[in-house]
Amino acid sequence: QGIRTVNIIRDKEGVEKVKAELLSVGGDAVFTSSQRGEIEEFCRENTPRLALNMVGGRDTIQLLKCLGEQSSLVTYGAMSNSPMSVPFGLQVFKDITLRSYWMTRWTNKHARTESEDEMFGKLAEYFQTGEMVPTPHRENSFYDYSDALDNAFKLKQLFVVDKTLGDSRYQN
């Protein structure tokens, strides 16, 4: 699609693994929130027009500073559990538009409509062509929930109904 991304993630254990994963799925640059100088340098050379904000809180200011004029910030999460701070000057003088997105609202509005069919069709196409790839994960039977929970912080865990129904350990 020709969309370039800059990703700002929280400083936490395993950050290098998260950085590598984001780069492997198409991220152009990945920084931790403490890398302010590197973020500012990247943004001077690559002025983004769109920022996707999942964390909220004080890190939102970094995203806003990174954006060029007439850009948009879309917030879709609040992982920091802190209020989002938006300096008046950045919003007004750069003409930045603030938007929000909540998948549950979109799903409620578009369930079983042509829009939903189109979205899933496009996503399926991206996966079929390899433009999108699933994040590393492990598929589990519901019967293996204890093991899945034990490993949840190591690798994404998916519960698959077909795997549960076909699990011979629990059939009469």
JSON list of C-alpha atoms in Angstrom, two decimals:
[
{"chain": "A", "resi": 1, "resn": "GLN", "atom": "CA", "xyz": [0.00, 0.00, 0.00]},
{"chain": "A", "resi": 2, "resn": "GLY", "atom": "CA", "xyz": [3.03, 2.31, 0.28]},
{"chain": "A", "resi": 3, "resn": "ILE", "atom": "CA", "xyz": [2.21, 3.26, 3.86]},
{"chain": "A", "resi": 4, "resn": "ARG", "atom": "CA", "xyz": [5.23, 3.90, 6.05]},
{"chain": "A", "resi": 5, "resn": "THR", "atom": "CA", "xyz": [4.96, 3.41, 9.78]},
{"chain": "A", "resi": 6, "resn": "VAL", "atom": "CA", "xyz": [6.78, 4.53, 12.88]},
{"chain": "A", "resi": 7, "resn": "ASN", "atom": "CA", "xyz": [6.00, 2.46, 15.95]},
{"chain": "A", "resi": 8, "resn": "ILE", "atom": "CA", "xyz": [6.51, 3.71, 19.49]},
{"chain": "A", "resi": 9, "resn": "ILE", "atom": "CA", "xyz": [6.22, 0.97, 22.09]},
{"chain": "A", "resi": 10, "resn": "ARG", "atom": "CA", "xyz": [6.51, 0.84, 25.85]},
{"chain": "A", "resi": 11, "resn": "ASP", "atom": "CA", "xyz": [9.81, 0.03, 27.54]},
{"chain": "A", "resi": 12, "resn": "LYS", "atom": "CA", "xyz": [9.34, -3.41, 29.03]},
{"chain": "A", "resi": 13, "resn": "GLU", "atom": "CA", "xyz": [10.92, -6.83, 29.25]},
{"chain": "A", "resi": 14, "resn": "GLY", "atom": "CA", "xyz": [11.28, -8.47, 25.84]},
{"chain": "A", "resi": 15, "resn": "VAL", "atom": "CA", "xyz": [11.25, -5.17, 23.95]},
{"chain": "A", "resi": 16, "resn": "GLU", "atom": "CA", "xyz": [13.82, -6.37, 21.38]},
{"chain": "A", "resi": 17, "resn": "LYS", "atom": "CA", "xyz": [11.57, -9.29, 20.45]},
{"chain": "A", "resi": 18, "resn": "VAL", "atom": "CA", "xyz": [8.60, -6.95, 20.01]},
{"chain": "A", "resi": 19, "resn": "LYS", "atom": "CA", "xyz": [10.71, -4.61, 17.87]},
{"chain": "A", "resi": 20, "resn": "ALA", "atom": "CA", "xyz": [11.82, -7.50, 15.66]},
{"chain": "A", "resi": 21, "resn": "GLU", "atom": "CA", "xyz": [8.24, -8.73, 15.28]},
{"chain": "A", "resi": 22, "resn": "LEU", "atom": "CA", "xyz": [6.95, -5.29, 14.26]},
{"chain": "A", "resi": 23, "resn": "LEU", "atom": "CA", "xyz": [9.76, -4.87, 11.74]},
{"chain": "A", "resi": 24, "resn": "SER", "atom": "CA", "xyz": [9.10, -8.36, 10.34]},
{"chain": "A", "resi": 25, "resn": "VAL", "atom": "CA", "xyz": [5.44, -7.52, 9.62]},
{"chain": "A", "resi": 26, "resn": "GLY", "atom": "CA", "xyz": [6.25, -4.30, 7.79]},
{"chain": "A", "resi": 27, "resn": "GLY", "atom": "CA", "xyz": [7.08, -1.64, 10.35]},
{"chain": "A", "resi": 28, "resn": "ASP", "atom": "CA", "xyz": [9.57, 0.90, 8.99]},
{"chain": "A", "resi": 29, "resn": "ALA", "atom": "CA", "xyz": [10.88, 2.04, 12.36]},
{"chain": "A", "resi": 30, "resn": "VAL", "atom": "CA", "xyz": [10.29, 0.90, 15.94]},
{"chain": "A", "resi": 31, "resn": "PHE", "atom": "CA", "xyz": [11.32, 2.88, 19.01]},
{"chain": "A", "resi": 32, "resn": "THR", "atom": "CA", "xyz": [10.65, 2.64, 22.71]},
{"chain": "A", "resi": 33, "resn": "SER", "atom": "CA", "xyz": [9.04, 5.64, 24.36]},
{"chain": "A", "resi": 34, "resn": "SER", "atom": "CA", "xyz": [12.36, 6.50, 26.06]},
{"chain": "A", "resi": 35, "resn": "GLN", "atom": "CA", "xyz": [14.15, 6.95, 22.70]},
{"chain": "A", "resi": 36, "resn": "ARG", "atom": "CA", "xyz": [12.94, 10.54, 22.31]},
{"chain": "A", "resi": 37, "resn": "GLY", "atom": "CA", "xyz": [15.98, 11.77, 20.38]},
{"chain": "A", "resi": 38, "resn": "GLU", "atom": "CA", "xyz": [15.84, 8.93, 17.85]},
{"chain": "A", "resi": 39, "resn": "ILE", "atom": "CA", "xyz": [12.09, 9.41, 17.39]},
{"chain": "A", "resi": 40, "resn": "GLU", "atom": "CA", "xyz": [12.52, 13.15, 16.76]},
{"chain": "A", "resi": 41, "resn": "GLU", "atom": "CA", "xyz": [15.31, 12.51, 14.24]},
{"chain": "A", "resi": 42, "resn": "PHE", "atom": "CA", "xyz": [13.25, 9.90, 12.37]},
{"chain": "A", "resi": 43, "resn": "CYS", "atom": "CA", "xyz": [10.25, 12.22, 12.23]},
{"chain": "A", "resi": 44, "resn": "ARG", "atom": "CA", "xyz": [12.30, 15.14, 10.90]},
{"chain": "A", "resi": 45, "resn": "GLU", "atom": "CA", "xyz": [13.37, 12.96, 7.97]},
{"chain": "A", "resi": 46, "resn": "ASN", "atom": "CA", "xyz": [10.06, 11.06, 7.48]},
{"chain": "A", "resi": 47, "resn": "THR", "atom": "CA", "xyz": [7.11, 13.28, 8.35]},
{"chain": "A", "resi": 48, "resn": "PRO", "atom": "CA", "xyz": [4.17, 10.94, 8.96]},
{"chain": "A", "resi": 49, "resn": "ARG", "atom": "CA", "xyz": [0.59, 12.00, 8.21]},
{"chain": "A", "resi": 50, "resn": "LEU", "atom": "CA", "xyz": [-1.11, 9.35, 10.35]},
{"chain": "A", "resi": 51, "resn": "ALA", "atom": "CA", "xyz": [-0.40, 8.12, 13.87]},
{"chain": "A", "resi": 52, "resn": "LEU", "atom": "CA", "xyz": [-2.13, 5.14, 15.46]},
{"chain": "A", "resi": 53, "resn": "ASN", "atom": "CA", "xyz": [-2.19, 5.43, 19.23]},
{"chain": "A", "resi": 54, "resn": "MET", "atom": "CA", "xyz": [-2.84, 2.35, 21.34]},
{"chain": "A", "resi": 55, "resn": "VAL", "atom": "CA", "xyz": [-1.06, 3.43, 24.52]},
{"chain": "A", "resi": 56, "resn": "GLY", "atom": "CA", "xyz": [-2.44, 6.93, 25.25]},
{"chain": "A", "resi": 57, "resn": "GLY", "atom": "CA", "xyz": [-1.16, 8.92, 28.19]},
{"chain": "A", "resi": 58, "resn": "ARG", "atom": "CA", "xyz": [1.94, 11.09, 27.95]},
{"chain": "A", "resi": 59, "resn": "ASP", "atom": "CA", "xyz": [3.40, 9.16, 25.00]},
{"chain": "A", "resi": 60, "resn": "THR", "atom": "CA", "xyz": [0.68, 10.68, 22.83]},
{"chain": "A", "resi": 61, "resn": "ILE", "atom": "CA", "xyz": [2.65, 13.93, 22.79]},
{"chain": "A", "resi": 62, "resn": "GLN", "atom": "CA", "xyz": [5.54, 12.17, 21.02]},
{"chain": "A", "resi": 63, "resn": "LEU", "atom": "CA", "xyz": [3.17, 10.97, 18.32]},
{"chain": "A", "resi": 64, "resn": "LEU", "atom": "CA", "xyz": [1.66, 14.42, 17.87]},
{"chain": "A", "resi": 65, "resn": "LYS", "atom": "CA", "xyz": [5.09, 16.05, 17.60]},
{"chain": "A", "resi": 66, "resn": "CYS", "atom": "CA", "xyz": [6.04, 13.50, 14.97]},
{"chain": "A", "resi": 67, "resn": "LEU", "atom": "CA", "xyz": [3.11, 14.31, 12.69]},
{"chain": "A", "resi": 68, "resn": "GLY", "atom": "CA", "xyz": [3.23, 16.79, 9.84]},
{"chain": "A", "resi": 69, "resn": "GLU", "atom": "CA", "xyz": [0.66, 19.48, 9.10]},
{"chain": "A", "resi": 70, "resn": "GLN", "atom": "CA", "xyz": [-2.92, 18.41, 8.38]},
{"chain": "A", "resi": 71, "resn": "SER", "atom": "CA", "xyz": [-2.32, 14.96, 9.83]},
{"chain": "A", "resi": 72, "resn": "SER", "atom": "CA", "xyz": [-4.47, 12.65, 11.92]},
{"chain": "A", "resi": 73, "resn": "LEU", "atom": "CA", "xyz": [-4.05, 10.83, 15.21]},
{"chain": "A", "resi": 74, "resn": "VAL", "atom": "CA", "xyz": [-6.33, 7.82, 15.67]},
{"chain": "A", "resi": 75, "resn": "THR", "atom": "CA", "xyz": [-6.58, 6.45, 19.21]},
{"chain": "A", "resi": 76, "resn": "TYR", "atom": "CA", "xyz": [-7.79, 2.87, 19.56]},
{"chain": "A", "resi": 77, "resn": "GLY", "atom": "CA", "xyz": [-6.57, 1.88, 23.01]},
{"chain": "A", "resi": 78, "resn": "ALA", "atom": "CA", "xyz": [-5.56, 3.16, 26.42]},
{"chain": "A", "resi": 79, "resn": "MET", "atom": "CA", "xyz": [-2.92, 0.71, 27.63]},
{"chain": "A", "resi": 80, "resn": "SER", "atom": "CA", "xyz": [-1.31, 3.31, 29.90]},
{"chain": "A", "resi": 81, "resn": "ASN", "atom": "CA", "xyz": [-4.57, 3.82, 31.83]},
{"chain": "A", "resi": 82, "resn": "SER", "atom": "CA", "xyz": [-3.63, 7.51, 31.92]},
{"chain": "A", "resi": 83, "resn": "PRO", "atom": "CA", "xyz": [-5.45, 10.45, 30.35]},
{"chain": "A", "resi": 84, "resn": "MET", "atom": "CA", "xyz": [-4.31, 11.39, 26.86]},
{"chain": "A", "resi": 85, "resn": "SER", "atom": "CA", "xyz": [-2.50, 14.72, 26.83]},
{"chain": "A", "resi": 86, "resn": "VAL", "atom": "CA", "xyz": [-2.96, 16.92, 23.76]},
{"chain": "A", "resi": 87, "resn": "PRO", "atom": "CA", "xyz": [-1.11, 20.25, 23.73]},
{"chain": "A", "resi": 88, "resn": "PHE", "atom": "CA", "xyz": [-3.33, 22.92, 22.23]},
{"chain": "A", "resi": 89, "resn": "GLY", "atom": "CA", "xyz": [-0.54, 24.40, 20.08]},
{"chain": "A", "resi": 90, "resn": "LEU", "atom": "CA", "xyz": [0.27, 21.12, 18.34]},
{"chain": "A", "resi": 91, "resn": "GLN", "atom": "CA", "xyz": [-3.36, 20.50, 17.47]},
{"chain": "A", "resi": 92, "resn": "VAL", "atom": "CA", "xyz": [-4.17, 24.02, 16.27]},
{"chain": "A", "resi": 93, "resn": "PHE", "atom": "CA", "xyz": [-0.98, 25.15, 14.56]},
{"chain": "A", "resi": 94, "resn": "LYS", "atom": "CA", "xyz": [-0.36, 21.82, 12.80]},
{"chain": "A", "resi": 95, "resn": "ASP", "atom": "CA", "xyz": [-4.09, 21.34, 12.07]},
{"chain": "A", "resi": 96, "resn": "ILE", "atom": "CA", "xyz": [-4.01, 17.82, 13.49]},
{"chain": "A", "resi": 97, "resn": "THR", "atom": "CA", "xyz": [-7.30, 15.92, 13.58]},
{"chain": "A", "resi": 98, "resn": "LEU", "atom": "CA", "xyz": [-7.98, 13.62, 16.54]},
{"chain": "A", "resi": 99, "resn": "ARG", "atom": "CA", "xyz": [-10.13, 10.54, 15.93]},
{"chain": "A", "resi": 100, "resn": "SER", "atom": "CA", "xyz": [-10.99, 7.41, 17.86]},
{"chain": "A", "resi": 101, "resn": "TYR", "atom": "CA", "xyz": [-11.74, 3.87, 16.78]},
{"chain": "A", "resi": 102, "resn": "TRP", "atom": "CA", "xyz": [-13.43, 1.07, 18.67]},
{"chain": "A", "resi": 103, "resn": "MET", "atom": "CA", "xyz": [-13.79, -2.24, 16.85]},
{"chain": "A", "resi": 104, "resn": "THR", "atom": "CA", "xyz": [-16.83, -3.26, 18.91]},
{"chain": "A", "resi": 105, "resn": "ARG", "atom": "CA", "xyz": [-18.72, -0.15, 17.76]},
{"chain": "A", "resi": 106, "resn": "TRP", "atom": "CA", "xyz": [-17.73, -0.77, 14.13]},
{"chain": "A", "resi": 107, "resn": "THR", "atom": "CA", "xyz": [-18.81, -4.42, 14.38]},
{"chain": "A", "resi": 108, "resn": "ASN", "atom": "CA", "xyz": [-22.16, -3.51, 15.95]},
{"chain": "A", "resi": 109, "resn": "LYS", "atom": "CA", "xyz": [-22.83, -1.02, 13.16]},
{"chain": "A", "resi": 110, "resn": "HIS", "atom": "CA", "xyz": [-21.63, -3.17, 10.25]},
{"chain": "A", "resi": 111, "resn": "ALA", "atom": "CA", "xyz": [-22.39, -6.75, 11.35]},
{"chain": "A", "resi": 112, "resn": "ARG", "atom": "CA", "xyz": [-23.72, -8.87, 8.48]},
{"chain": "A", "resi": 113, "resn": "THR", "atom": "CA", "xyz": [-23.48, -6.01, 5.98]},
{"chain": "A", "resi": 114, "resn": "GLU", "atom": "CA", "xyz": [-21.70, -5.52, 2.70]},
{"chain": "A", "resi": 115, "resn": "SER", "atom": "CA", "xyz": [-19.08, -3.42, 4.53]},
{"chain": "A", "resi": 116, "resn": "GLU", "atom": "CA", "xyz": [-18.22, -6.33, 6.82]},
{"chain": "A", "resi": 117, "resn": "ASP", "atom": "CA", "xyz": [-18.06, -8.76, 3.90]},
{"chain": "A", "resi": 118, "resn": "GLU", "atom": "CA", "xyz": [-15.80, -6.35, 2.01]},
{"chain": "A", "resi": 119, "resn": "MET", "atom": "CA", "xyz": [-13.49, -5.94, 5.02]},
{"chain": "A", "resi": 120, "resn": "PHE", "atom": "CA", "xyz": [-13.10, -9.67, 5.63]},
{"chain": "A", "resi": 121, "resn": "GLY", "atom": "CA", "xyz": [-12.67, -10.29, 1.91]},
{"chain": "A", "resi": 122, "resn": "LYS", "atom": "CA", "xyz": [-9.88, -7.72, 1.71]},
{"chain": "A", "resi": 123, "resn": "LEU", "atom": "CA", "xyz": [-8.17, -9.14, 4.81]},
{"chain": "A", "resi": 124, "resn": "ALA", "atom": "CA", "xyz": [-8.40, -12.67, 3.39]},
{"chain": "A", "resi": 125, "resn": "GLU", "atom": "CA", "xyz": [-6.84, -11.42, 0.15]},
{"chain": "A", "resi": 126, "resn": "TYR", "atom": "CA", "xyz": [-3.96, -9.83, 2.05]},
{"chain": "A", "resi": 127, "resn": "PHE", "atom": "CA", "xyz": [-3.28, -13.10, 3.88]},
{"chain": "A", "resi": 128, "resn": "GLN", "atom": "CA", "xyz": [-3.55, -15.17, 0.69]},
{"chain": "A", "resi": 129, "resn": "THR", "atom": "CA", "xyz": [-1.06, -12.97, -1.16]},
{"chain": "A", "resi": 130, "resn": "GLY", "atom": "CA", "xyz": [1.31, -12.80, 1.81]},
{"chain": "A", "resi": 131, "resn": "GLU", "atom": "CA", "xyz": [0.93, -9.03, 2.20]},
{"chain": "A", "resi": 132, "resn": "MET", "atom": "CA", "xyz": [-0.23, -9.80, 5.74]},
{"chain": "A", "resi": 133, "resn": "VAL", "atom": "CA", "xyz": [1.01, -12.65, 7.87]},
{"chain": "A", "resi": 134, "resn": "PRO", "atom": "CA", "xyz": [-0.33, -13.78, 11.23]},
{"chain": "A", "resi": 135, "resn": "THR", "atom": "CA", "xyz": [1.72, -12.98, 14.27]},
{"chain": "A", "resi": 136, "resn": "PRO", "atom": "CA", "xyz": [3.56, -15.97, 15.74]},
{"chain": "A", "resi": 137, "resn": "HIS", "atom": "CA", "xyz": [1.12, -18.02, 17.75]},
{"chain": "A", "resi": 138, "resn": "ARG", "atom": "CA", "xyz": [0.20, -21.49, 19.01]},
{"chain": "A", "resi": 139, "resn": "GLU", "atom": "CA", "xyz": [-3.17, -23.11, 18.41]},
{"chain": "A", "resi": 140, "resn": "ASN", "atom": "CA", "xyz": [-4.72, -24.92, 21.38]},
{"chain": "A", "resi": 141, "resn": "SER", "atom": "CA", "xyz": [-7.65, -27.10, 22.24]},
{"chain": "A", "resi": 142, "resn": "PHE", "atom": "CA", "xyz": [-9.83, -25.62, 24.97]},
{"chain": "A", "resi": 143, "resn": "TYR", "atom": "CA", "xyz": [-8.83, -28.65, 27.03]},
{"chain": "A", "resi": 144, "resn": "ASP", "atom": "CA", "xyz": [-5.26, -27.33, 27.05]},
{"chain": "A", "resi": 145, "resn": "TYR", "atom": "CA", "xyz": [-6.27, -24.03, 28.62]},
{"chain": "A", "resi": 146, "resn": "SER", "atom": "CA", "xyz": [-3.93, -24.44, 31.60]},
{"chain": "A", "resi": 147, "resn": "ASP", "atom": "CA", "xyz": [-0.86, -24.87, 29.39]},
{"chain": "A", "resi": 148, "resn": "ALA", "atom": "CA", "xyz": [-2.02, -22.00, 27.16]},
{"chain": "A", "resi": 149, "resn": "LEU", "atom": "CA", "xyz": [-2.36, -19.70, 30.15]},
{"chain": "A", "resi": 150, "resn": "ASP", "atom": "CA", "xyz": [1.07, -20.73, 31.45]},
{"chain": "A", "resi": 151, "resn": "ASN", "atom": "CA", "xyz": [2.60, -19.71, 28.09]},
{"chain": "A", "resi": 152, "resn": "ALA", "atom": "CA", "xyz": [0.46, -16.66, 27.35]},
{"chain": "A", "resi": 153, "resn": "PHE", "atom": "CA", "xyz": [3.27, -14.18, 27.97]},
{"chain": "A", "resi": 154, "resn": "LYS", "atom": "CA", "xyz": [5.73, -16.12, 25.83]},
{"chain": "A", "resi": 155, "resn": "LEU", "atom": "CA", "xyz": [3.65, -16.55, 22.67]},
{"chain": "A", "resi": 156, "resn": "LYS", "atom": "CA", "xyz": [0.15, -15.59, 21.55]},
{"chain": "A", "resi": 157, "resn": "GLN", "atom": "CA", "xyz": [-2.26, -18.43, 22.34]},
{"chain": "A", "resi": 158, "resn": "LEU", "atom": "CA", "xyz": [-5.31, -19.16, 20.17]},
{"chain": "A", "resi": 159, "resn": "PHE", "atom": "CA", "xyz": [-8.12, -21.49, 21.11]},
{"chain": "A", "resi": 160, "resn": "VAL", "atom": "CA", "xyz": [-9.41, -23.36, 18.08]},
{"chain": "A", "resi": 161, "resn": "VAL", "atom": "CA", "xyz": [-12.82, -25.03, 18.17]},
{"chain": "A", "resi": 162, "resn": "ASP", "atom": "CA", "xyz": [-11.94, -27.64, 15.50]},
{"chain": "A", "resi": 163, "resn": "LYS", "atom": "CA", "xyz": [-8.90, -28.63, 17.52]},
{"chain": "A", "resi": 164, "resn": "THR", "atom": "CA", "xyz": [-11.11, -29.09, 20.60]},
{"chain": "A", "resi": 165, "resn": "LEU", "atom": "CA", "xyz": [-13.77, -31.09, 18.78]},
{"chain": "A", "resi": 166, "resn": "GLY", "atom": "CA", "xyz": [-11.16, -33.37, 17.24]},
{"chain": "A", "resi": 167, "resn": "ASP", "atom": "CA", "xyz": [-9.24, -33.93, 20.46]},
{"chain": "A", "resi": 168, "resn": "SER", "atom": "CA", "xyz": [-9.33, -37.71, 20.92]},
{"chain": "A", "resi": 169, "resn": "ARG", "atom": "CA", "xyz": [-8.20, -37.45, 24.56]},
{"chain": "A", "resi": 170, "resn": "TYR", "atom": "CA", "xyz": [-11.66, -36.27, 25.54]},
{"chain": "A", "resi": 171, "resn": "GLN", "atom": "CA", "xyz": [-14.01, -38.30, 23.37]},
{"chain": "A", "resi": 172, "resn": "ASN", "atom": "CA", "xyz": [-15.97, -41.32, 24.56]}
]
